CSV table of C-alpha atoms in Angstrom, one decimal:
chain,number,residue,atom,x,y,z
A,64,MET,CA,-37.5,97.6,-102.5
A,65,LYS,CA,-34.2,96.1,-103.7
A,66,VAL,CA,-33.6,92.6,-102.5
A,67,LEU,CA,-30.6,90.2,-102.7
A,68,VAL,CA,-31.4,86.5,-103.1
A,69,ALA,CA,-28.6,84.1,-102.2
A,70,ASP,CA,-29.2,80.4,-102.8
A,71,ASP,CA,-27.2,77.7,-104.5
A,72,GLU,CA,-30.4,76.1,-106.0
A,73,SER,CA,-31.1,77.8,-109.4
A,74,ALA,CA,-34.7,76.8,-109.3
A,75,ILE,CA,-35.3,78.6,-106.0
A,76,ARG,CA,-33.3,81.6,-107.1
A,77,ASP,CA,-35.2,82.0,-110.3
A,78,SER,CA,-38.6,81.5,-108.7
A,79,LEU,CA,-37.9,84.0,-105.9
A,80,HIS,CA,-36.6,86.5,-108.5
A,81,ARG,CA,-39.9,86.1,-110.4
A,82,TYR,CA,-42.1,86.4,-107.3
A,83,LEU,CA,-40.2,89.5,-106.0
A,84,GLU,CA,-40.5,91.3,-109.3
A,85,LEU,CA,-44.2,90.4,-109.6
A,86,ASP,CA,-44.5,92.0,-106.2
A,87,GLY,CA,-42.9,95.2,-107.4
A,88,ALA,CA,-39.4,94.6,-105.9
A,89,GLU,CA,-36.0,94.7,-107.7
A,90,ALA,CA,-34.3,91.4,-107.2
A,91,THR,CA,-30.6,90.5,-107.6
A,92,THR,CA,-29.4,86.9,-107.3
A,93,ALA,CA,-26.2,85.2,-106.1
A,94,GLU,CA,-25.3,81.5,-106.5
A,95,ASP,CA,-23.3,81.2,-103.3
A,96,GLY,CA,-22.2,83.0,-100.2
A,97,LEU,CA,-19.1,84.6,-101.7
A,98,ALA,CA,-21.0,85.9,-104.7
A,99,ALA,CA,-23.6,87.4,-102.2
A,100,GLN,CA,-20.8,89.0,-100.2
A,101,ARG,CA,-19.3,90.5,-103.3
A,102,ARG,CA,-22.7,92.0,-104.4
A,103,LEU,CA,-23.4,93.3,-100.9
A,104,GLY,CA,-20.0,95.1,-101.1
A,105,GLU,CA,-20.8,96.7,-104.4
A,106,GLU,CA,-24.5,97.6,-104.1
A,107,ALA,CA,-27.0,98.9,-101.5
A,108,PHE,CA,-29.9,96.6,-100.7
A,109,ASP,CA,-33.1,97.0,-98.6
A,110,ALA,CA,-33.1,93.3,-97.6
A,111,ALA,CA,-31.5,90.0,-98.2
A,112,ILE,CA,-32.9,86.4,-98.5
A,113,ILE,CA,-30.1,84.0,-97.6
A,114,ASP,CA,-30.1,80.2,-97.7
A,115,LEU,CA,-28.4,78.5,-94.7
A,116,ARG,CA,-26.5,76.0,-96.7
A,117,MET,CA,-24.3,77.3,-99.6
A,118,PRO,CA,-20.9,76.4,-101.0
A,119,ARG,CA,-17.8,78.5,-100.5
A,120,LEU,CA,-19.4,80.6,-97.7
A,121,ASP,CA,-22.4,79.3,-95.9
A,122,GLY,CA,-25.4,81.3,-94.6
A,123,LEU,CA,-24.3,81.7,-91.0
A,124,GLU,CA,-20.8,82.9,-92.0
A,125,LEU,CA,-22.3,85.3,-94.5
A,126,LEU,CA,-24.8,86.5,-91.8
A,127,ARG,CA,-21.8,87.2,-89.4
A,128,TRP,CA,-20.1,89.3,-92.1
A,129,ILE,CA,-23.4,91.2,-92.8
A,130,ARG,CA,-23.8,92.0,-89.1
A,131,ALA,CA,-20.3,93.4,-89.0
A,132,GLU,CA,-20.3,95.3,-92.3
A,133,ARG,CA,-24.1,96.0,-93.0
A,134,PRO,CA,-25.6,95.9,-89.5
A,135,ARG,CA,-28.8,97.6,-90.5
A,136,LEU,CA,-29.7,95.2,-93.4
A,137,PRO,CA,-32.8,93.1,-92.7
A,138,VAL,CA,-31.9,89.4,-93.4
A,139,LEU,CA,-34.5,86.6,-93.9
A,140,MET,CA,-32.9,83.2,-93.6
A,141,VAL,CA,-34.1,80.1,-95.5
A,142,SER,CA,-33.6,76.7,-94.0
A,143,ALA,CA,-34.5,73.1,-94.7
A,144,PHE,CA,-36.5,71.0,-92.2
A,145,GLY,CA,-33.3,69.5,-90.8
A,146,GLU,CA,-31.7,72.9,-90.2
A,147,VAL,CA,-34.1,74.4,-87.6
A,148,ALA,CA,-31.4,74.5,-84.9
A,149,ASP,CA,-29.2,76.4,-87.2
A,150,ALA,CA,-32.1,78.8,-88.0
A,151,VAL,CA,-32.4,79.5,-84.3
A,152,THR,CA,-28.7,80.2,-84.2
A,153,ALA,CA,-29.1,82.6,-87.1
A,154,MET,CA,-31.8,84.4,-85.2
A,155,LYS,CA,-29.5,84.8,-82.2
A,156,LEU,CA,-26.8,86.1,-84.6
A,157,GLY,CA,-29.1,88.8,-85.7
A,158,ALA,CA,-31.2,87.4,-88.6
A,159,SER,CA,-34.5,89.3,-88.8
A,160,ASP,CA,-36.6,86.1,-89.4
A,161,TYR,CA,-36.4,82.6,-91.0
A,162,ILE,CA,-38.6,80.4,-93.1
A,163,VAL,CA,-38.4,76.7,-93.7
A,164,LYS,CA,-38.5,74.9,-97.1
A,165,PRO,CA,-40.8,74.2,-98.7
A,166,PHE,CA,-42.4,77.6,-98.2
A,167,ASP,CA,-45.4,79.4,-99.6
A,168,PRO,CA,-44.0,82.3,-101.7
A,169,GLU,CA,-46.8,84.6,-100.5
A,170,GLU,CA,-45.8,83.9,-96.9
A,171,LEU,CA,-42.1,84.6,-97.7
A,172,LEU,CA,-43.1,87.9,-99.3
A,173,MET,CA,-45.2,88.8,-96.3
A,174,ARG,CA,-42.4,88.1,-93.9
A,175,LEU,CA,-40.0,90.0,-96.1
A,176,ARG,CA,-42.2,93.1,-96.0
A,177,LYS,CA,-42.5,92.7,-92.3
A,178,VAL,CA,-38.8,92.7,-91.6
A,179,VAL,CA,-38.2,95.7,-93.9
A,180,LYS,CA,-41.1,97.6,-92.2
A,181,GLU,CA,-39.5,96.8,-88.8
A,182,ARG,CA,-36.2,98.2,-89.9
A,183,ALA,CA,-37.9,101.3,-91.1
A,184,LEU,CA,-39.7,101.7,-87.8
A,185,ARG,CA,-36.4,101.4,-85.9
A,186,ASP,CA,-34.9,104.0,-88.3
A,187,GLN,CA,-37.8,106.3,-87.6
A,188,ALA,CA,-37.5,105.9,-83.8
A,189,GLU,CA,-33.8,106.5,-83.9
A,190,ALA,CA,-34.2,109.6,-86.1
A,191,ALA,CA,-36.8,110.9,-83.7
A,192,ALA,CA,-34.4,110.3,-80.8
A,193,ARG,CA,-31.6,112.2,-82.7
A,194,ALA,CA,-34.0,115.1,-83.3
A,195,VAL,CA,-34.1,115.7,-79.5
A,196,PRO,CA,-31.0,117.4,-78.1
A,197,PRO,CA,-29.3,115.9,-75.0
A,198,SER,CA,-31.0,118.4,-72.8
A,199,GLY,CA,-34.3,116.7,-73.6
A,200,ARG,CA,-35.8,119.8,-75.1
A,201,GLN,CA,-37.0,119.7,-78.7
A,202,ASP,CA,-35.9,122.0,-81.4
A,203,GLU,CA,-37.7,125.4,-81.2
A,204,GLN,CA,-39.3,124.9,-84.6
A,205,GLN,CA,-40.9,121.6,-83.5
A,206,HIS,CA,-44.0,121.3,-81.2
A,207,GLN,CA,-43.9,119.5,-77.9
A,208,GLN,CA,-45.1,115.9,-77.9
A,209,SER,CA,-48.8,115.6,-77.6
A,210,THR,CA,-50.4,115.0,-74.2
A,211,ALA,CA,-51.8,111.7,-75.5
A,212,MET,CA,-48.3,110.4,-76.4
A,213,GLN,CA,-46.8,111.7,-73.2
A,214,ARG,CA,-49.4,109.6,-71.4
A,215,ILE,CA,-48.4,106.6,-73.5
A,216,ASP,CA,-44.8,107.1,-72.6
A,217,GLU,CA,-45.7,107.2,-68.9
A,218,LEU,CA,-47.6,104.0,-69.2
A,219,VAL,CA,-44.7,102.3,-71.1
A,220,GLN,CA,-42.2,103.4,-68.4
A,221,ARG,CA,-44.4,102.0,-65.6
A,222,ALA,CA,-45.4,98.8,-67.3
A,223,ALA,CA,-42.2,97.8,-69.2
A,224,PRO,CA,-40.2,96.4,-66.2
A,225,THR,CA,-43.2,94.3,-65.0
A,226,PRO,CA,-44.1,90.8,-66.5
A,227,ALA,CA,-47.7,92.0,-67.0
A,228,THR,CA,-49.4,91.2,-70.3
A,229,VAL,CA,-50.2,94.3,-72.3
A,230,LEU,CA,-53.1,94.9,-74.8
A,231,ILE,CA,-52.5,97.7,-77.2
A,232,THR,CA,-55.5,99.1,-79.1
A,233,GLY,CA,-55.9,101.6,-81.9
A,234,GLU,CA,-56.6,102.1,-85.6
A,235,SER,CA,-54.5,100.4,-88.3
A,236,GLY,CA,-51.3,102.4,-88.9
A,237,ALA,CA,-51.5,104.4,-85.7
A,238,GLY,CA,-48.2,103.0,-84.3
A,239,LYS,CA,-49.1,100.0,-82.1
A,240,GLU,CA,-46.0,98.1,-82.9
A,241,VAL,CA,-43.8,101.1,-82.1
A,242,VAL,CA,-45.3,101.1,-78.6
A,243,ALA,CA,-44.8,97.3,-78.3
A,244,ARG,CA,-41.1,97.7,-79.3
A,245,ALA,CA,-40.7,100.5,-76.7
A,246,LEU,CA,-42.2,98.2,-74.0
A,247,HIS,CA,-39.6,95.5,-74.9
A,248,ARG,CA,-36.7,97.9,-75.2
A,249,LYS,CA,-37.4,99.3,-71.7
A,250,SER,CA,-38.2,96.0,-70.1
A,251,GLY,CA,-34.6,94.9,-69.7
A,252,ARG,CA,-35.4,91.4,-71.0
A,253,ALA,CA,-32.4,89.8,-72.6
A,254,GLY,CA,-34.3,87.8,-75.2
A,255,PRO,CA,-35.5,88.9,-78.7
A,256,PHE,CA,-38.6,90.8,-79.7
A,257,ILE,CA,-40.6,88.5,-82.0
A,258,ALA,CA,-43.6,89.8,-83.8
A,259,VAL,CA,-46.4,87.6,-85.3
A,260,ASN,CA,-49.2,88.9,-87.4
A,261,SER,CA,-52.2,86.8,-86.2
A,262,GLY,CA,-54.3,87.9,-89.2
A,263,GLY,CA,-51.6,87.6,-91.9
A,264,ILE,CA,-50.8,83.9,-91.5
A,265,PRO,CA,-53.3,81.2,-92.6
A,266,GLU,CA,-55.0,79.5,-89.7
A,267,ALA,CA,-53.6,76.1,-90.6
A,268,LEU,CA,-50.1,77.5,-90.3
A,269,LEU,CA,-50.5,79.8,-87.4
A,270,GLU,CA,-50.6,77.1,-84.7
A,271,SER,CA,-47.4,75.5,-85.8
A,272,GLU,CA,-45.9,79.0,-86.2
A,273,LEU,CA,-46.7,79.9,-82.6
A,274,PHE,CA,-46.2,76.6,-80.8
A,275,GLY,CA,-43.9,74.6,-83.1
A,276,HIS,CA,-44.3,71.0,-84.0
A,277,GLU,CA,-42.6,67.6,-83.5
A,278,ARG,CA,-41.5,65.4,-86.3
A,279,GLY,CA,-44.4,63.5,-87.8
A,280,ALA,CA,-47.0,65.8,-86.2
A,281,PHE,CA,-48.6,66.1,-89.7
A,282,THR,CA,-47.9,65.4,-93.3
A,283,GLY,CA,-44.7,67.1,-94.3
A,284,ALA,CA,-43.4,67.6,-90.7
A,285,THR,CA,-40.2,65.7,-91.3
A,286,GLU,CA,-38.3,67.5,-88.5
A,287,ARG,CA,-39.1,69.3,-85.2
A,288,ARG,CA,-39.8,73.0,-85.6
A,289,ILE,CA,-39.4,75.5,-82.8
A,290,GLY,CA,-42.3,77.9,-82.5
A,291,MET,CA,-42.4,81.7,-81.9
A,292,PHE,CA,-43.1,81.2,-78.2
A,293,GLU,CA,-39.8,79.3,-77.8
A,294,LEU,CA,-37.9,81.7,-80.1
A,295,ALA,CA,-39.0,84.6,-77.9
A,296,SER,CA,-37.7,82.9,-74.7
A,297,ALA,CA,-36.6,85.5,-72.2
A,298,GLY,CA,-37.9,88.2,-74.5
A,299,THR,CA,-41.2,89.5,-75.9
A,300,LEU,CA,-43.8,87.9,-78.1
A,301,PHE,CA,-45.9,90.5,-79.9
A,302,LEU,CA,-49.2,89.1,-81.3
A,303,ASP,CA,-50.5,91.7,-83.7
A,304,GLU,CA,-54.1,91.7,-84.9
A,305,ILE,CA,-55.1,89.3,-82.1
A,306,GLY,CA,-58.8,90.0,-82.9
A,307,GLU,CA,-58.3,88.1,-86.1
A,308,MET,CA,-57.3,84.8,-84.4
A,309,ALA,CA,-59.7,81.9,-85.0
A,310,ALA,CA,-61.6,80.4,-82.0
A,311,PRO,CA,-59.7,77.1,-81.8
A,312,LEU,CA,-56.4,78.9,-81.5
A,313,GLN,CA,-57.8,81.3,-78.9
A,314,VAL,CA,-58.4,78.3,-76.6
A,315,LYS,CA,-54.8,77.1,-77.0
A,316,LEU,CA,-53.4,80.6,-76.5
A,317,LEU,CA,-55.5,81.0,-73.3
A,318,ARG,CA,-54.1,77.8,-72.0
A,319,ALA,CA,-50.5,78.9,-72.8
A,320,VAL,CA,-51.0,82.3,-71.1
A,321,ALA,CA,-52.7,80.8,-68.0
A,322,GLU,CA,-50.2,77.9,-67.5
A,323,ARG,CA,-47.1,79.6,-68.8
A,324,ARG,CA,-46.4,76.5,-70.7
A,325,ILE,CA,-46.9,75.4,-74.4
A,326,ARG,CA,-47.3,72.2,-76.1
A,327,ARG,CA,-45.8,71.6,-79.6
A,328,LEU,CA,-48.1,70.0,-82.2
A,329,GLY,CA,-47.5,66.3,-81.8
A,330,GLY,CA,-45.6,66.8,-78.6
A,331,SER,CA,-46.1,64.5,-75.6
A,332,GLY,CA,-45.3,67.0,-72.8
A,333,PRO,CA,-45.5,70.7,-72.0
A,334,VAL,CA,-42.6,73.1,-72.5
A,335,PRO,CA,-42.2,75.9,-69.9
A,336,MET,CA,-42.0,79.4,-71.4
A,337,ASP,CA,-40.5,82.6,-70.2
A,338,VAL,CA,-42.1,85.2,-72.5
A,339,ARG,CA,-43.5,88.7,-72.0
A,340,LEU,CA,-46.7,88.7,-74.1
A,341,ILE,CA,-48.0,91.9,-75.8
A,342,ALA,CA,-51.1,91.8,-78.0
A,343,ALA,CA,-52.5,94.4,-80.3
A,344,THR,CA,-55.8,94.9,-82.2
A,345,ASN,CA,-57.6,97.5,-84.3
A,346,ARG,CA,-60.9,95.8,-83.4
A,347,ASP,CA,-63.2,96.6,-80.4
A,348,LEU,CA,-62.6,93.5,-78.4
A,349,GLU,CA,-65.5,94.2,-76.1
A,350,GLU,CA,-67.8,94.1,-79.1
A,351,GLU,CA,-66.1,90.9,-80.4
A,352,VAL,CA,-66.7,89.3,-77.0
A,353,ALA,CA,-70.3,90.4,-76.9
A,354,ALA,CA,-70.8,88.9,-80.4
A,355,GLY,CA,-69.2,85.6,-79.4
A,356,ARG,CA,-66.2,86.0,-81.8
A,357,PHE,CA,-63.6,86.4,-79.1
A,358,ARG,CA,-63.3,84.5,-75.8
A,359,GLU,CA,-64.1,86.6,-72.8
A,360,ASP,CA,-61.7,84.7,-70.6
A,361,LEU,CA,-58.8,85.3,-73.0
A,362,TYR,CA,-59.8,88.9,-73.3
A,363,TYR,CA,-59.4,89.4,-69.5
A,364,ARG,CA,-56.1,87.5,-69.6
A,365,LEU,CA,-54.7,89.9,-72.2
A,366,ASN,CA,-56.2,93.1,-70.9
A,367,VAL,CA,-54.1,93.4,-67.8
A,368,VAL,CA,-52.4,96.7,-68.9
A,369,ARG,CA,-54.2,98.5,-71.7
A,370,ILE,CA,-52.7,101.2,-73.9
A,371,ARG,CA,-54.7,103.0,-76.5
A,372,VAL,CA,-52.8,104.6,-79.3
A,373,PRO,CA,-54.9,107.5,-80.6
A,374,PRO,CA,-55.3,108.1,-84.3
A,375,LEU,CA,-53.1,110.8,-85.9
A,376,ARG,CA,-56.1,113.1,-86.3
A,377,GLU,CA,-56.4,113.2,-82.4
A,378,ARG,CA,-52.8,114.2,-81.9
A,379,ARG,CA,-51.9,116.7,-84.6
A,380,GLU,CA,-49.3,118.2,-82.2
A,381,ASP,CA,-47.1,115.2,-83.2
A,382,LEU,CA,-47.1,116.0,-86.9
A,383,PRO,CA,-44.0,118.2,-86.8
A,384,SER,CA,-41.8,115.7,-85.0
A,385,LEU,CA,-43.2,112.7,-87.0
A,386,THR,CA,-42.7,114.6,-90.3
A,387,ALA,CA,-39.1,115.5,-89.4
A,388,ALA,CA,-38.2,111.9,-88.5
A,389,ILE,CA,-39.8,110.4,-91.6
A,390,ILE,CA,-38.2,112.9,-93.9
A,391,ALA,CA,-34.8,112.3,-92.3
A,392,ARG,CA,-35.2,108.6,-92.9
A,393,LEU,CA,-36.3,109.1,-96.5
A,394,ASN,CA,-33.4,111.4,-97.1
A,395,ARG,CA,-31.0,108.7,-96.0
A,396,SER,CA,-32.6,105.9,-98.0
A,397,MET,CA,-33.1,107.9,-101.2
A,398,GLY,CA,-30.0,110.1,-101.1
A,399,ARG,CA,-32.2,113.2,-101.1
A,400,GLN,CA,-31.6,116.5,-99.2
A,401,ILE,CA,-35.1,117.6,-98.4
A,402,ASP,CA,-35.0,120.3,-95.7
A,403,GLY,CA,-38.7,120.2,-94.7
A,404,LEU,CA,-42.1,121.5,-95.7
A,405,THR,CA,-43.3,125.0,-96.7
A,406,PRO,CA,-45.9,126.6,-94.4
A,407,ALA,CA,-48.6,125.9,-97.0
A,408,ALA,CA,-47.6,122.2,-97.3
A,409,PHE,CA,-47.7,121.8,-93.5
A,410,ALA,CA,-51.0,123.6,-93.3
A,411,ARG,CA,-52.4,121.1,-95.8
A,412,LEU,CA,-51.1,118.2,-93.8
A,413,GLY,CA,-52.6,119.7,-90.7
A,414,ALA,CA,-56.0,120.0,-92.3
A,415,TYR,CA,-56.1,116.4,-93.5
A,416,GLU,CA,-57.8,113.6,-91.5
A,417,PHE,CA,-55.3,110.8,-92.2
A,418,PRO,CA,-57.6,107.8,-92.1
A,419,GLY,CA,-54.5,105.7,-92.6
A,420,ASN,CA,-52.7,107.4,-89.7
A,421,VAL,CA,-48.9,107.4,-89.4
A,422,ARG,CA,-48.6,104.7,-92.1
A,423,GLU,CA,-50.5,107.0,-94.5
A,424,LEU,CA,-48.3,110.0,-93.5
A,425,GLU,CA,-45.2,107.9,-94.4
A,426,ASN,CA,-46.7,107.1,-97.8
A,427,VAL,CA,-47.6,110.7,-98.6
A,428,LEU,CA,-44.2,112.0,-97.6
A,429,GLU,CA,-42.4,109.3,-99.5
A,430,ARG,CA,-44.1,110.3,-102.7
A,431,ALA,CA,-43.5,114.0,-101.9
A,432,VAL,CA,-39.7,113.3,-101.4
A,433,ILE,CA,-39.6,111.5,-104.7
A,434,PHE,CA,-41.3,114.1,-106.7
A,435,ALA,CA,-40.4,117.3,-104.9
A,436,ARG,CA,-38.9,119.8,-107.4
A,437,GLY,CA,-36.7,121.6,-104.9
A,438,GLN,CA,-35.2,121.0,-101.4
A,439,THR,CA,-38.5,121.9,-99.7
A,440,ILE,CA,-41.8,120.1,-100.1
A,441,ASP,CA,-44.6,122.4,-101.2
A,442,ALA,CA,-48.3,122.0,-101.0
A,443,GLY,CA,-48.4,120.9,-104.6
A,444,ASP,CA,-46.0,118.0,-103.9
A,445,LEU,CA,-48.5,116.4,-101.5
A,446,ASP,CA,-50.7,113.9,-103.3
A,447,LEU,CA,-53.6,113.5,-100.9
A,448,SER,CA,-56.2,112.8,-103.5
A,449,SER,CA,-55.5,109.1,-103.7
A,450,GLU,CA,-55.9,108.8,-99.9
A,451,GLY,CA,-59.3,110.3,-99.9
A,452,ALA,CA,-58.8,114.1,-99.9
A,453,GLY,CA,-60.0,114.5,-103.4
A,454,SER,CA,-58.3,117.9,-104.0
A,455,ASP,CA,-56.4,120.6,-102.2
A,456,ASP,CA,-59.5,121.8,-100.3
A,457,ALA,CA,-61.0,118.3,-99.8
A,458,ALA,CA,-59.9,118.1,-96.2
A,459,SER,CA,-62.1,121.1,-95.4
A,460,ARG,CA,-65.2,119.7,-97.2
A,461,PRO,CA,-67.8,117.8,-95.3
A,462,ALA,CA,-67.8,114.0,-96.0
A,463,GLU,CA,-70.2,112.7,-98.6
A,464,PRO,CA,-73.5,111.6,-97.0
A,465,GLY,CA,-74.0,107.9,-96.4
A,466,THR,CA,-73.6,105.3,-93.7
A,467,LEU,CA,-70.2,104.0,-92.6
A,468,LYS,CA,-71.0,100.7,-94.2
A,469,GLN,CA,-71.6,102.5,-97.6
A,470,HIS,CA,-68.3,104.3,-97.3
A,471,GLU,CA,-66.5,101.0,-96.5
A,472,ARG,CA,-68.2,99.3,-99.4
A,473,ARG,CA,-67.1,102.1,-101.8
A,474,LEU,CA,-63.5,102.2,-100.5
A,475,ILE,CA,-63.1,98.4,-100.8
A,476,SER,CA,-64.7,98.2,-104.2
A,477,GLU,CA,-62.4,101.0,-105.5
A,478,ALA,CA,-59.3,99.3,-104.1
A,479,LEU,CA,-60.2,95.9,-105.6
A,480,GLU,CA,-60.9,97.6,-108.9
A,481,ARG,CA,-57.5,99.4,-108.8
A,482,TRP,CA,-55.7,96.1,-108.1
A,483,GLN,CA,-57.8,94.1,-110.6
A,484,GLY,CA,-59.2,91.9,-107.9
A,485,ASN,CA,-55.9,91.2,-106.2
A,486,ARG,CA,-57.1,91.0,-102.5
A,487,THR,CA,-53.6,90.9,-101.0
A,488,ARG,CA,-52.6,94.2,-102.6
A,489,ALA,CA,-56.0,95.8,-101.9
A,490,ALA,CA,-55.7,94.8,-98.3
A,491,ARG,CA,-52.2,96.3,-98.1
A,492,GLU,CA,-53.4,99.6,-99.6
A,493,LEU,CA,-56.4,99.7,-97.2
A,494,GLY,CA,-54.1,99.0,-94.2
A,495,ILE,CA,-56.0,95.9,-93.1
A,496,SER,CA,-55.1,92.2,-93.1
A,497,ARG,CA,-56.3,89.8,-95.8
A,498,ARG,CA,-58.5,88.0,-93.4
A,499,THR,CA,-60.2,91.3,-92.4
A,500,LEU,CA,-60.7,92.1,-96.1
A,501,PHE,CA,-62.2,88.7,-96.8
A,502,ASN,CA,-64.6,89.1,-93.9
A,503,LYS,CA,-65.6,92.6,-95.0
A,504,ILE,CA,-66.1,91.4,-98.6
A,505,ARG,CA,-68.4,88.7,-97.3
A,506,ASP,CA,-70.3,91.0,-94.9
A,507,LEU,CA,-70.7,93.7,-97.5
A,508,GLY,CA,-71.9,91.3,-100.2
A,509,LEU,CA,-69.0,92.1,-102.5
A,510,GLU,CA,-68.3,88.5,-103.4
């Protein structure tokens, strides 16, 4: 990932440059808005982090220029406490997200990865749409959409125009956020789509993130902050990994959903909200309710319309269209001209179980596009061993004996060993949140 950092404070530029490179990104810095504009005109970037207040050309003016000249570039705005209103303006102008100083570098990196992923998902959806001719019939070389996804499309079409709350379930990486975005896109709502990872934000910060806070609500709250519920006004708020939400926040979310009003931290009165709520989870919420970890009344409030996104292994008919869309996106981003897969390569993909679902398919194809020796991906270009296949014929071998808990323990131990104990990166590789990883480490006795 190549990122532009534009900030007039050298300490912030230098620290962000260091954190980004430690995270594996390539960072370029600019000391003001004009310098950032010049670099954006000379180089291609995957994302930009831009301060609101800069000399010569401020962040809002730079954002307007980016939206005109680089409309697909994800932009993360950085504001001070007194600039929250301007940050909201930036969101309306097309910023992907914003964060307030002083910020936790890990939270900034998490948000940056999120907006880049969202851009990639939109590219994938647009590529898939372009792959279907105006007649609505797919290319003869591609299979029809699976029955399961046709059913999901039907549910989306029927539920989208209504205000009903939707609960999307499915394994990690199956495409739950893609479905949520489709619901918003077809809803006709004028407001933005705002996504919040309930498991990726520390509990102490999540309440303020969702509901906002008033000045003086807690130490360091020097200005009012607008929360995600208010930012999503007239639009859609997507609460991903809702099963990870702590019990005290579940109570406050239940009240907000029931009353259609929120209360900022430190606020004296309720704030009406006009938000379409969509929640998603990879957990079995019925089991969580039975175990007392998730509130039953909140579960029934969320589970008005339920959409299950099946894992990729249950809808292998979608592999051709998914593969074509992903390769088209990778060709654009990497400047490659990969035409597709050989029959042997596609047969190997078709035999693989894909425990990481569509996200894993994207990772496998990205490596293949990078290392393919010709314009067609062959079976030897597919590195499935690191995802659990073991070898070319691993997908056809029976699984090693042992309980599910034993396999979980082995996978988590190996991921932690590969990342030298770095839980954030191990969680990212496993396709789960940090909180889920912490819980599994505790439950499996790996501490």
